C-alpha cells in the first residue's frame, strides 16, 4: 500500500465524484489533542513518542476495517522526498512534510481517503478526502474514525469551549471543511474578485491549491470554513455545501454562456493549451497548471474527448517537483525538472492512462 | 496555367534552391520605358492601350520559349481578389495589384519565375524570381527577356544616364536585385540592429516580406540594392550575392551555436510553435508567421523531420487574406479569416503536402 502512494501518481480523490467537473475534491479535518499532554510545538522527543505510542495502541486495538486498512508511517523513517510526495498528494500539510522528527508520523489508508497526521499542529488531525462534492460524506467518515479513537484515547474536551486545540482558531469543533474548486469561467468573465469578496463576507476563505499562502494558479481554489466555534459540525458542512452549490451553479451558467457565445474562442484557448502541453520541451509548473486548467474546461465542454478529468487530476500532482523526481529516479535542477515535466505531461496526455509508473518499479 | 497561379497556393520560387535554408528566394527586376511615351502615372487610357499593344506585339512576334511560355493577364479582366493573389505570390507589386485599369496588366510564365508588369511605375518591369540564392541566374534570365523585347521595342535609353525611368532612383541600370532571407538566429541572439546598420552603411536596404513599408514579421527580411546608377548590372548582382553570403555565414554560425548550446530551448520554441499551429482554432497572420519562422528553424536543425521548407514557403503565402478567401471560396470577415487560417495551416502541416486545392476546383 505504502509503495503505491509513494511510487505512483494516483490517489483516491483523483477519481470522479458528484459535480466533479467543477468540484475536484472535498475534505474534512478534525483537530484532536490528548488530555494533559503539551501541544506539539512544545513537545520533547520523550513525550512525543509517548503520544505516538498511545495513538498507535488505540489504532492497533481496533478491529474495524476503517482502522485496519491504515498503515503507520514514521517520519524519521521517510526521506524528505517521500514526505513531499505525501504533501503533493494533499495527504499531509506542507509544514508537516518538512519534519523528520521521530514523533511525527501519519496513519493513512489504502487510497489516501483517510489519513491522520500525528503531532502536526495538534496531536491528531483526522482527515477525510473524497472526490467531488462529498463534504457530508467526509464528515461522516472522519467522525467514525474519531469515535473509534475517542473510545480508547483521553481527548482534551471542555464542556464550554468544545475540543481544545493548539491554535485558538480551531477551538470548538476542531473541524475544518474545504472543497477544491475549478472556476475558469468565473475567472475568464472577470467575476472572481466579486466572488471572493462575497465568500469572505460569509465567513469563509478562498486559497490556492496548497492552502495558506499558495497561489491560485490555473483558477483552482480551495474554499474552506473559517469559523470552528459556536457551530455544529454538521452545520459547518451544510454551510460549505450550500455555498459550494451556489458557486457551482454560477460557474455552470457562465460555462454554458461561454459555450454558446464564445465557442470558437474557447476551442482556440483549449486547443492551444493542448498544443503547448503536448509539444513543449520544457515547462514550469505554473505554466503547466494554467494550460491544464484550460484543458479541464475543454474536457467539460466536450472540446477534448479522449482525456478524462481523473487523468487531469493526476497530472496536477504528477507535475509537482517531488513526483517528477520520483518518476525520473534522480535529483534534478530547475531546468531538468522543467524538461522532465514536459515529458511526463506529454506521456500522460498521449497515453490517456492513469498512473504513470515510476523509475523504481 | 493562369488557373494554377490563381487557384493554387504554389508558385515556382517555393521550391528548394542554393542556400535555401536561409535564402528563400532571389529576385531581379529591370525597369524599362518606351521612347516618346509619357510615364505610366501620366498616362491616359488611349496612350496606355497603345503601349500595351506595342508590348503585346513584341511579345507575340517572338518564337523563343521564354516568351512563348508567357500568358497575358489584362487587369480590367481580373477581379481584385485575383490581383491580390498575384501580389501575395510576389508576382506583382502591392501598388500594381490595386489597379483595374485597362492598360495595366501582367505577362507571366507557367511557374511565375518570369513576369513583366505593364504600366506599373514604368512601362515594363521585367522580373525574374527564383528559389534560393540565384541572383546572377535571375539577372541572366531577366536580361534574356530584356534583349528579346529591346529588339522589337524602342526603349528610352540615354548614353550618359542609361535607362530612363519614372522614378529617378531607378535611372541607370533600372535594376533592382533582392533576396528574401530568414534570419531567426541573428534575431534570437539580438544581433539584428547591428546587422541592419551595417547593411545600410554599405548602400543596401532591408525591408519586410512585402517590400517597402511592410513589417519584418517572423524574422523574414528582403535585402536589396539601393544604387542603380554608376554600377554595372553584374556588379550590383555580385555585391548583393557577396553581402548575402556574409549574412548567410553569420546566420549559419549562430544557428550552429544555438544548436550546440541551447538545443533544448530551441526544441522547446519549435515544439510550441508546432503545437500552436496544429491546435489553434483561430490565428492572425502575424502570429502564424512568427510560429512558421520557428518551424522553419526547426526543420533546418532537424528538430522537425516530416515537413519540407517548400511546404513552409507555401504556407507563408497560403495564410494571406486573398489566398485564404480563394481556398474558402467566399468573402470573410476578420474572425472567420483567422478561423480559416488556422484550418488551412493545420491541414497543410498535417498532410505535409504542397498545393492545397481550392474550393473552385
XYZ file of C-alpha atoms in Angstrom:
722
model
C 0.000 0.000 0.000
C 2.656 2.460 1.070
C 4.506 1.591 -2.113
C 1.517 2.715 -4.147
C 1.273 6.109 -2.529
C 4.968 6.797 -2.930
C 5.677 5.254 -6.314
C 2.520 6.163 -8.095
C 0.940 9.434 -9.117
C -2.504 8.138 -8.179
C -4.509 8.832 -5.023
C -8.208 8.264 -4.333
C -9.521 11.820 -4.585
C -8.476 11.902 -8.279
C -11.476 9.749 -9.190
C -14.727 11.271 -10.396
C -17.343 12.277 -7.828
C -20.519 14.378 -7.633
C -20.114 17.697 -9.515
C -16.545 16.777 -10.291
C -16.467 18.862 -13.444
C -16.204 21.832 -11.050
C -15.547 20.387 -7.590
C -12.326 18.369 -7.664
C -12.400 17.117 -4.079
C -13.874 17.596 -0.619
C -12.031 17.432 2.656
C -12.914 17.417 6.350
C -10.271 17.623 9.013
C -10.807 17.211 12.761
C -8.182 18.514 15.202
C -7.877 16.487 18.419
C -5.439 16.525 21.352
C -4.686 14.169 24.222
C -5.549 15.405 27.684
C -2.696 16.528 29.931
C -0.072 16.479 27.197
C 1.799 19.550 25.867
C 0.782 20.673 22.369
C 3.165 19.512 19.597
C 5.134 22.783 19.305
C 6.119 22.313 22.982
C 6.862 18.612 22.762
C 10.182 16.968 23.554
C 11.025 13.642 22.000
C 10.153 11.565 25.054
C 6.608 12.898 25.451
C 6.228 12.954 21.679
C 6.987 9.255 21.430
C 4.673 8.596 24.363
C 1.855 10.255 22.440
C 2.665 8.206 19.359
C 2.556 5.035 21.412
C -0.826 5.907 22.887
C -2.242 6.624 19.452
C -0.684 3.524 17.864
C -2.112 1.388 20.643
C -5.601 2.817 20.102
C -5.254 2.246 16.346
C -3.973 -1.341 16.671
C -6.526 -2.313 19.311
C -9.439 -1.734 16.987
C -10.794 -4.345 14.621
C -12.898 -2.217 12.259
C -11.850 -2.081 8.609
C -11.547 1.715 8.761
C -8.542 1.438 11.077
C -7.286 -1.976 9.929
C -6.944 -0.503 6.452
C -4.434 2.076 7.702
C -0.660 1.916 7.701
C 1.724 3.699 10.012
C 4.434 5.924 8.504
C 7.020 7.238 10.950
C 8.515 10.448 9.610
C 12.029 9.615 10.807
C 11.786 6.554 8.538
C 10.766 8.544 5.458
C 13.016 10.542 3.126
C 12.267 14.204 2.558
C 11.213 13.223 -0.968
C 8.676 10.712 0.360
C 7.237 13.257 2.776
C 6.976 15.832 -0.008
C 5.187 13.269 -2.157
C 2.601 12.848 0.618
C 2.231 16.626 0.716
C 1.830 16.934 -3.053
C -0.941 14.333 -2.857
C -2.623 16.504 -0.187
C -2.248 13.757 2.457
C -0.143 15.875 4.847
C 0.253 19.640 5.263
C 3.299 21.445 3.832
C 4.509 22.150 7.383
C 4.177 18.533 8.491
C 6.061 17.313 5.392
C 9.107 19.303 6.447
C 9.539 17.481 9.729
C 11.633 14.351 10.147
C 11.118 14.154 13.906
C 10.743 10.696 15.386
C 7.423 11.689 16.957
C 5.902 12.919 13.681
C 4.036 10.484 11.530
C 0.985 9.580 9.522
C -1.675 6.917 9.601
C -3.117 6.518 6.115
C -5.471 4.060 4.400
C -5.010 2.327 1.016
C -6.316 5.110 -1.253
C -5.457 8.095 0.937
C -9.111 8.896 1.627
C -8.453 8.667 5.394
C -5.281 9.958 6.960
C -4.278 11.017 10.461
C -1.341 13.381 10.910
C 0.358 12.801 14.235
C 1.891 15.704 16.159
C 1.452 18.254 13.421
C -0.117 21.379 14.983
C -2.290 19.108 17.114
C -1.684 15.599 18.415
C -4.161 14.196 15.924
C -5.515 15.638 12.735
C -8.025 13.227 11.267
C -8.576 13.942 7.604
C -11.039 12.511 5.139
C -10.537 13.426 1.475
C -13.009 12.306 -1.228
C -13.549 13.072 -4.926
C -16.136 15.665 -5.984
C -18.607 17.376 -3.681
C -18.860 14.991 -0.694
C -18.398 17.182 2.356
C -21.004 15.402 4.479
C -19.600 12.002 3.483
C -16.148 13.234 4.537
C -17.530 14.439 7.856
C -19.254 11.130 8.478
C -16.109 9.085 7.802
C -13.888 11.432 9.836
C -16.402 11.205 12.692
C -16.376 7.406 12.548
C -12.603 7.391 12.882
C -12.804 9.989 15.641
C -15.428 7.971 17.546
C -13.303 4.837 17.432
C -10.201 6.664 18.615
C -12.016 8.604 21.321
C -13.200 5.302 22.812
C -9.577 4.461 23.554
C -7.917 7.871 23.958
C -8.365 10.565 26.567
C -9.174 13.557 24.326
C -8.987 17.161 25.602
C -12.545 18.470 25.613
C -14.112 21.353 27.503
C -17.892 21.440 28.048
C -17.952 25.204 27.379
C -15.428 25.533 24.605
C -15.516 22.118 22.980
C -12.382 20.443 21.641
C -9.212 22.181 22.791
C -6.675 22.825 20.070
C -3.185 24.222 19.736
C -4.345 27.215 17.710
C -7.327 29.144 19.162
C -8.947 29.459 15.723
C -9.589 25.723 15.787
C -11.138 25.519 19.258
C -14.715 24.220 19.399
C -15.462 21.625 16.747
C -11.786 21.473 15.746
C -13.229 20.975 12.322
C -12.231 22.470 9.045
C -14.051 21.549 5.865
C -12.933 22.521 2.410
C -13.592 21.909 -1.257
C -11.192 22.252 -4.160
C -12.886 24.163 -6.953
C -12.048 24.790 -10.583
C -13.544 28.111 -11.675
C -12.213 29.049 -15.126
C -15.453 30.592 -16.426
C -15.828 32.839 -13.386
C -12.211 33.912 -13.890
C -12.441 34.381 -17.687
C -15.521 36.557 -17.318
C -13.814 38.698 -14.661
C -16.120 37.853 -11.762
C -13.534 36.381 -9.458
C -12.831 39.350 -7.174
C -16.503 39.889 -6.575
C -16.971 36.218 -5.713
C -14.025 36.151 -3.287
C -15.361 39.281 -1.573
C -18.792 37.660 -1.238
C -17.288 34.446 0.160
C -15.196 36.317 2.736
C -18.226 38.275 3.900
C -19.946 34.978 4.632
C -17.089 33.893 6.888
C -15.340 31.549 4.503
C -11.860 31.645 2.984
C -10.523 31.157 -0.522
C -6.946 29.946 -1.011
C -4.713 28.404 -3.652
C -4.295 24.672 -4.248
C -1.793 24.037 -1.464
C -3.653 26.000 1.223
C -2.480 29.026 3.173
C -0.218 31.329 1.176
C -0.257 29.277 -2.023
C -1.195 30.840 -5.352
C -4.468 30.239 -7.161
C -2.728 29.274 -10.402
C -4.926 27.806 -13.113
C -8.073 29.077 -11.405
C -8.033 26.262 -8.878
C -9.292 27.394 -5.481
C -9.670 25.907 -2.045
C -12.796 27.120 -0.306
C -12.992 26.462 3.443
C -14.880 27.404 6.564
C -13.320 29.993 8.845
C -15.393 29.543 11.983
C -14.961 26.474 14.200
C -16.518 27.775 17.374
C -20.246 28.035 18.125
C -21.371 25.928 15.172
C -22.239 22.261 14.965
C -20.056 20.106 12.746
C -22.994 19.236 10.558
C -23.909 22.914 10.075
C -20.362 23.823 9.106
C -20.594 21.122 6.474
C -24.027 22.232 5.265
C -22.953 25.844 5.007
C -19.935 24.898 2.941
C -22.026 22.651 0.694
C -24.653 25.371 0.213
C -22.009 27.937 -0.676
C -20.307 25.455 -2.988
C -23.558 24.661 -4.773
C -24.110 28.363 -5.332
C -20.642 28.770 -6.820
C -21.020 25.604 -8.922
C -24.260 26.967 -10.329
C -22.687 30.314 -11.187
C -19.691 28.630 -12.819
C -22.000 26.297 -14.744
C -24.134 29.153 -16.092
C -21.038 31.053 -17.186
C -19.570 27.942 -18.837
C -22.827 27.457 -20.719
C -22.702 31.084 -21.834
C -19.110 30.798 -22.997
C -20.029 27.618 -24.810
C -22.947 29.261 -26.569
C -21.486 32.647 -27.364
C -17.714 32.188 -27.482
C -17.337 28.576 -28.560
C -14.611 29.299 -31.125
C -12.574 31.397 -28.699
C -12.823 28.682 -26.051
C -11.911 25.997 -28.578
C -8.924 28.114 -29.528
C -7.854 28.517 -25.913
C -8.257 24.814 -25.198
C -6.577 23.788 -28.455
C -3.557 25.978 -27.811
C -3.265 24.647 -24.254
C -3.279 21.094 -25.617
C -0.802 22.040 -28.347
C 1.659 23.535 -25.898
C 1.287 20.738 -23.326
C 1.904 18.017 -25.922
C 4.722 19.830 -27.757
C 6.700 21.866 -25.230
C 10.177 20.567 -24.473
C 10.312 22.274 -21.073
C 7.588 23.830 -18.937
C 7.280 25.367 -15.474
C 4.723 24.040 -13.048
C 2.769 27.317 -13.091
C 2.509 27.394 -16.876
C 1.534 23.720 -16.954
C -1.184 24.283 -14.367
C -2.582 27.192 -16.372
C -2.839 25.043 -19.505
C -4.210 22.053 -17.563
C -6.919 24.383 -16.326
C -7.887 25.217 -19.922
C -7.783 21.525 -20.832
C -10.088 20.706 -17.919
C -12.603 23.258 -19.213
C -12.204 21.719 -22.680
C -12.989 18.232 -21.382
C -16.094 19.517 -19.605
C -17.327 21.341 -22.727
C -16.710 18.324 -24.963
C -13.931 20.052 -26.906
C -11.476 17.361 -25.820
C -12.878 13.875 -25.809
C -10.172 11.340 -25.156
C -8.868 12.675 -21.852
C -10.680 12.135 -18.551
C -10.932 14.542 -15.650
C -9.227 11.894 -13.483
C -6.167 11.956 -15.739
C -6.054 15.735 -15.427
C -6.342 15.496 -11.626
C -3.465 13.066 -11.672
C -1.399 15.363 -13.884
C -1.830 18.220 -11.424
C 0.051 16.119 -8.883
C 2.439 14.381 -11.309
C 3.947 17.723 -12.401
C 4.954 18.697 -8.861
C 8.690 18.575 -8.078
C 8.783 15.548 -5.773
C 6.621 13.387 -8.041
C 8.734 14.398 -11.034
C 11.875 13.458 -9.162
C 10.424 10.095 -8.174
C 9.374 9.386 -11.787
C 12.801 10.377 -13.138
C 14.547 8.408 -10.407
C 17.133 11.116 -9.735
C 17.622 14.559 -8.258
C 17.124 17.394 -10.714
C 17.936 21.070 -11.096
C 15.221 23.514 -12.172
C 15.944 23.125 -15.910
C 15.838 19.349 -15.977
C 12.734 19.462 -13.814
C 11.065 21.628 -16.472
C 12.264 19.220 -19.171
C 11.021 16.172 -17.250
C 7.724 17.864 -16.510
C 7.156 18.427 -20.250
C 7.999 14.763 -20.896
C 5.642 13.430 -18.207
C 2.782 15.635 -19.385
C 3.245 14.531 -22.996
C 3.317 10.865 -21.986
C 0.269 11.024 -19.759
C -1.805 13.085 -22.211
C -0.897 10.960 -25.192
C -1.455 7.633 -23.476
C -4.588 8.876 -21.737
C -3.865 6.364 -18.980
C -3.774 6.911 -15.275
C -0.906 6.078 -13.018
C 2.447 6.661 -14.619
C 4.837 4.009 -13.393
C 7.993 5.301 -11.800
C 11.644 4.524 -12.371
C 11.723 2.400 -9.218
C 9.221 -0.139 -10.437
C -1.512 27.986 -66.480
C -3.362 31.052 -65.251
C -5.685 28.706 -63.409
C -2.745 27.266 -61.498
C -1.479 30.627 -60.324
C -4.899 31.757 -59.166
C -6.345 28.551 -57.758
C -3.275 27.108 -56.195
C -1.048 28.181 -53.345
C 2.043 27.093 -55.281
C 4.486 29.229 -57.257
C 7.972 28.372 -58.545
C 10.094 30.236 -56.001
C 8.708 27.999 -53.229
C 10.951 25.152 -54.408
C 14.336 24.487 -52.827
C 17.397 26.291 -54.208
C 21.001 27.014 -53.221
C 21.254 28.047 -49.519
C 17.513 27.790 -49.251
C 17.629 27.008 -45.544
C 18.392 30.722 -45.151
C 17.763 32.337 -48.546
C 14.160 31.764 -49.559
C 14.282 33.398 -52.981
C 16.199 35.773 -55.263
C 14.732 38.404 -57.500
C 15.977 40.742 -60.219
C 13.763 43.418 -61.687
C 14.582 45.622 -64.686
C 12.663 48.865 -65.243
C 12.200 49.812 -68.921
C 10.206 52.511 -70.718
C 9.193 53.142 -74.320
C 10.698 56.167 -76.010
C 8.470 59.218 -76.518
C 5.673 57.936 -74.358
C 4.507 59.543 -71.089
C 5.388 57.594 -67.914
C 2.506 55.491 -66.507
C 1.416 57.993 -63.822
C 0.730 60.481 -66.627
C -0.976 58.055 -68.982
C -4.484 58.361 -70.324
C -6.332 55.280 -71.484
C -5.665 55.804 -75.199
C -1.886 56.028 -74.921
C -1.898 53.379 -72.250
C -3.598 50.895 -74.574
C -1.213 51.901 -77.376
C 1.716 50.942 -75.133
C 0.081 47.629 -74.297
C -0.405 46.901 -77.974
C 3.232 47.638 -78.776
C 4.415 45.376 -75.969
C 1.955 42.586 -76.819
C 3.088 42.726 -80.451
C 6.752 42.404 -79.432
C 5.863 39.500 -77.130
C 3.763 37.656 -79.729
C 6.259 38.190 -82.540
C 8.963 36.208 -80.805
C 9.320 32.458 -81.053
C 11.623 31.709 -78.140
C 10.234 29.559 -75.325
C 10.951 32.249 -72.761
C 8.237 34.455 -74.271
C 6.031 31.691 -75.716
C 5.692 30.350 -72.175
C 4.078 33.577 -71.006
C 0.403 34.442 -70.727
C -1.182 37.861 -70.886
C -3.365 38.988 -67.963
C -5.282 42.233 -68.516
C -6.043 43.846 -65.175
C -9.510 45.011 -66.230
C -10.292 41.312 -66.782
C -9.125 40.263 -63.306
C -11.033 40.557 -60.040
C -9.439 42.432 -57.151
C -9.065 39.050 -55.444
C -7.119 37.626 -58.398
C -4.820 40.634 -58.493
C -4.227 40.365 -54.757
C -3.395 36.687 -55.196
C -0.709 37.667 -57.721
C 0.633 40.177 -55.197
C 0.672 37.673 -52.342
C 2.697 35.349 -54.595
C 5.160 38.228 -55.144
C 4.376 38.338 -58.895
C 3.160 41.939 -58.883
C 3.775 44.859 -56.510
C 1.154 45.848 -53.925
C 0.561 49.106 -55.840
C 0.070 47.358 -59.176
C -2.378 44.883 -57.634
C -4.694 47.746 -56.673
C -5.212 48.903 -60.258
C -8.006 47.644 -62.516
C -7.154 49.991 -65.382
C -7.496 48.610 -68.895
C -3.871 49.493 -69.651
C -2.453 47.655 -66.611
C -1.510 44.057 -66.994
C 0.964 41.263 -66.492
C 2.868 38.843 -68.676
C 3.751 35.791 -66.627
C 5.211 32.358 -67.377
C 3.982 28.960 -66.145
C 5.695 28.897 -62.733
C 5.855 32.628 -62.094
C 9.651 32.726 -62.427
C 9.363 35.366 -65.189
C 6.813 38.135 -65.052
C 6.501 41.536 -66.699
C 4.327 44.185 -65.065
C 2.904 46.547 -67.660
C 2.380 50.214 -66.844
C 3.145 49.913 -63.183
C 5.610 52.682 -62.250
C 7.367 52.091 -65.589
C 6.003 50.798 -68.882
C 7.797 47.486 -68.341
C 9.078 45.898 -65.226
C 10.738 42.621 -66.118
C 11.057 40.396 -63.071
C 12.799 37.104 -62.587
C 12.147 35.276 -59.297
C 13.951 32.023 -58.431
C 14.257 29.813 -55.326
C 17.297 30.142 -53.045
C 20.357 32.270 -53.732
C 20.323 32.680 -57.528
C 20.767 36.411 -58.114
C 23.042 36.027 -61.149
C 20.712 33.418 -62.655
C 17.828 35.846 -62.179
C 19.824 38.612 -63.844
C 20.707 36.391 -66.760
C 17.085 35.372 -67.392
C 15.771 38.911 -66.970
C 18.441 40.115 -69.427
C 17.445 37.479 -71.957
C 13.842 38.660 -71.828
C 15.003 42.262 -71.991
C 17.209 41.575 -75.035
C 14.373 39.939 -76.924
C 11.984 42.782 -76.172
C 14.531 45.513 -76.929
C 14.983 44.035 -80.416
C 11.382 44.920 -81.158
C 10.685 47.890 -78.875
C 12.075 51.413 -78.896
C 13.364 51.647 -75.294
C 14.224 55.002 -73.691
C 17.976 54.968 -73.117
C 20.414 57.829 -72.647
C 24.152 57.304 -73.375
C 25.069 59.340 -70.283
C 22.432 58.302 -67.817
C 21.467 54.835 -69.031
C 17.869 53.559 -68.911
C 15.403 56.323 -68.188
C 12.830 55.524 -65.539
C 9.798 57.114 -63.993
C 11.452 57.417 -60.574
C 14.959 58.973 -60.591
C 16.227 56.390 -58.071
C 15.906 53.735 -60.795
C 17.708 55.632 -63.579
C 20.841 53.919 -64.902
C 20.608 50.151 -64.920
C 16.944 50.292 -63.957
C 17.819 47.218 -61.999
C 16.882 46.190 -58.532
C 18.071 42.902 -57.113
C 16.870 41.403 -53.858
C 16.955 38.280 -51.761
C 14.417 37.093 -49.207
C 16.237 35.998 -46.072
C 15.195 34.095 -42.976
C 17.354 35.191 -40.030
C 15.946 33.755 -36.792
C 19.312 33.041 -35.138
C 20.571 36.576 -35.760
C 17.309 37.856 -34.283
C 17.253 35.473 -31.295
C 20.811 36.405 -30.353
C 19.990 40.117 -30.544
C 22.306 40.996 -33.442
C 19.688 42.277 -35.825
C 20.005 46.028 -35.297
C 23.737 45.877 -35.731
C 23.359 43.909 -38.968
C 20.771 46.308 -40.414
C 23.026 49.257 -39.576
C 25.947 47.541 -41.297
C 23.852 46.754 -44.383
C 22.577 50.321 -44.692
C 26.109 51.683 -44.456
C 27.024 49.547 -47.463
C 24.247 51.113 -49.527
C 21.715 48.321 -49.293
C 18.237 48.222 -47.802
C 16.435 45.793 -45.517
C 12.659 45.547 -45.651
C 9.823 43.250 -44.598
C 8.404 40.444 -46.733
C 6.127 42.583 -48.885
C 8.706 45.296 -49.634
C 8.566 48.966 -48.763
C 6.751 49.709 -45.523
C 5.938 46.091 -44.686
C 6.870 44.589 -41.342
C 9.672 42.082 -40.813
C 7.397 39.634 -39.005
C 8.855 36.191 -38.325
C 12.384 37.420 -38.965
C 11.913 37.311 -42.724
C 13.776 40.125 -44.478
C 14.119 41.403 -48.004
C 17.643 42.638 -48.725
C 18.053 44.763 -51.855
C 20.459 47.103 -53.616
C 19.840 50.824 -53.264
C 22.071 52.185 -56.025
C 21.113 51.764 -59.688
C 23.278 54.486 -61.220
C 27.009 54.232 -61.979
C 27.243 50.475 -61.436
C 27.154 47.633 -63.932
C 24.234 45.189 -63.625
C 26.612 42.330 -62.984
C 28.360 44.208 -60.171
C 25.087 45.052 -58.472
C 24.332 41.337 -58.522
C 27.792 40.360 -57.247
C 27.630 42.873 -54.421
C 24.272 41.585 -53.304
C 25.476 37.984 -53.507
C 28.638 38.791 -51.537
C 26.651 40.566 -48.845
C 24.117 37.734 -48.754
C 26.869 35.116 -48.391
C 28.273 37.077 -45.455
C 24.872 37.198 -43.752
C 24.215 33.519 -44.522
C 27.522 32.609 -42.908
C 26.749 34.655 -39.790
C 23.271 33.163 -39.509
C 24.694 29.658 -40.019
C 27.325 30.074 -37.289
C 24.711 31.399 -34.874
C 22.341 28.532 -35.723
C 25.144 26.055 -35.066
C 25.821 27.746 -31.734
C 22.172 27.665 -30.730
C 22.044 24.032 -31.771
C 25.093 23.157 -29.682
C 24.476 25.257 -26.598
C 20.722 25.828 -26.448
C 19.312 22.766 -28.143
C 16.593 22.156 -25.553
C 15.438 25.772 -25.576
C 15.262 25.744 -29.378
C 13.442 22.417 -29.371
C 11.009 23.948 -26.902
C 10.455 27.007 -29.065
C 9.971 24.925 -32.204
C 7.748 22.391 -30.432
C 5.489 25.096 -29.029
C 5.248 26.758 -32.445
C 4.202 23.420 -33.953
C 1.779 22.797 -31.095
C 0.058 26.143 -31.527
C -0.029 25.955 -35.338
C -1.609 22.496 -35.327
C -4.039 23.157 -32.468
C -5.152 26.784 -32.624
C -8.737 27.343 -33.682
C -8.061 30.885 -34.894
C -4.835 32.709 -35.627
C -3.752 36.071 -37.049
C -1.380 36.197 -39.970
C 1.331 37.860 -37.861
C 1.193 35.224 -35.163
C 1.186 32.460 -37.757
C 4.219 33.923 -39.494
C 6.082 34.131 -36.193
C 5.443 30.445 -35.494
C 6.206 29.429 -39.098
C 9.544 31.143 -38.647
C 10.300 28.953 -35.612
C 9.149 25.877 -37.528
C 11.484 26.758 -40.414
C 14.392 26.915 -37.982
C 13.245 23.584 -36.547
C 13.250 21.952 -39.994
C 16.762 23.256 -40.680
C 18.065 21.988 -37.330
C 16.453 18.574 -37.796
C 14.029 19.089 -34.909
C 11.082 18.665 -37.278
C 11.527 15.987 -39.877
C 8.360 15.429 -41.820
C 7.814 18.967 -43.090
C 9.763 20.433 -46.009
C 10.952 24.015 -46.419
C 8.863 24.187 -49.620
C 5.703 23.442 -47.654
C 6.599 26.223 -45.225
C 7.221 28.627 -48.120
C 3.835 27.707 -49.471
C 2.193 28.231 -46.078
C 3.598 31.752 -45.869
C 1.541 32.597 -48.960
C -1.466 30.359 -48.194
C -2.183 32.222 -44.927
C -2.513 35.610 -46.650
C -6.059 37.038 -46.898
C -6.647 36.617 -50.661
C -5.362 33.044 -50.769
C -7.460 32.191 -47.715
C -10.505 33.665 -49.369
C -9.856 31.705 -52.565
C -9.420 28.486 -50.598
C -12.612 29.088 -48.589
C -14.496 30.109 -51.720
C -16.205 33.048 -50.028
C -15.643 36.515 -48.636
C -14.718 36.572 -44.959
C -14.616 38.974 -42.039
C -11.505 39.167 -39.851
C -12.696 36.499 -37.388
C -13.579 33.894 -39.994
C -10.320 34.674 -41.772
C -8.465 33.837 -38.546
C -10.527 30.657 -38.188
C -9.909 29.636 -41.806
C -6.215 30.426 -41.491
C -5.931 28.066 -38.523
C -7.750 25.377 -40.526
C -5.541 25.740 -43.612
C -2.348 25.667 -41.541
C -3.468 22.535 -39.701
C -4.363 20.794 -42.975
C -1.138 21.659 -44.775
C 1.098 20.814 -41.807
C -0.656 17.552 -41.066
C -0.781 16.361 -44.662
C 2.744 17.604 -45.346
C 1.716 18.032 -48.984
C 2.186 21.016 -51.223
C -0.533 22.760 -53.117
C -3.772 22.900 -51.215
C -6.606 22.590 -53.695
C -9.114 25.395 -53.588
C -12.878 25.416 -53.327
C -13.160 26.227 -57.040
C -11.561 23.027 -58.244
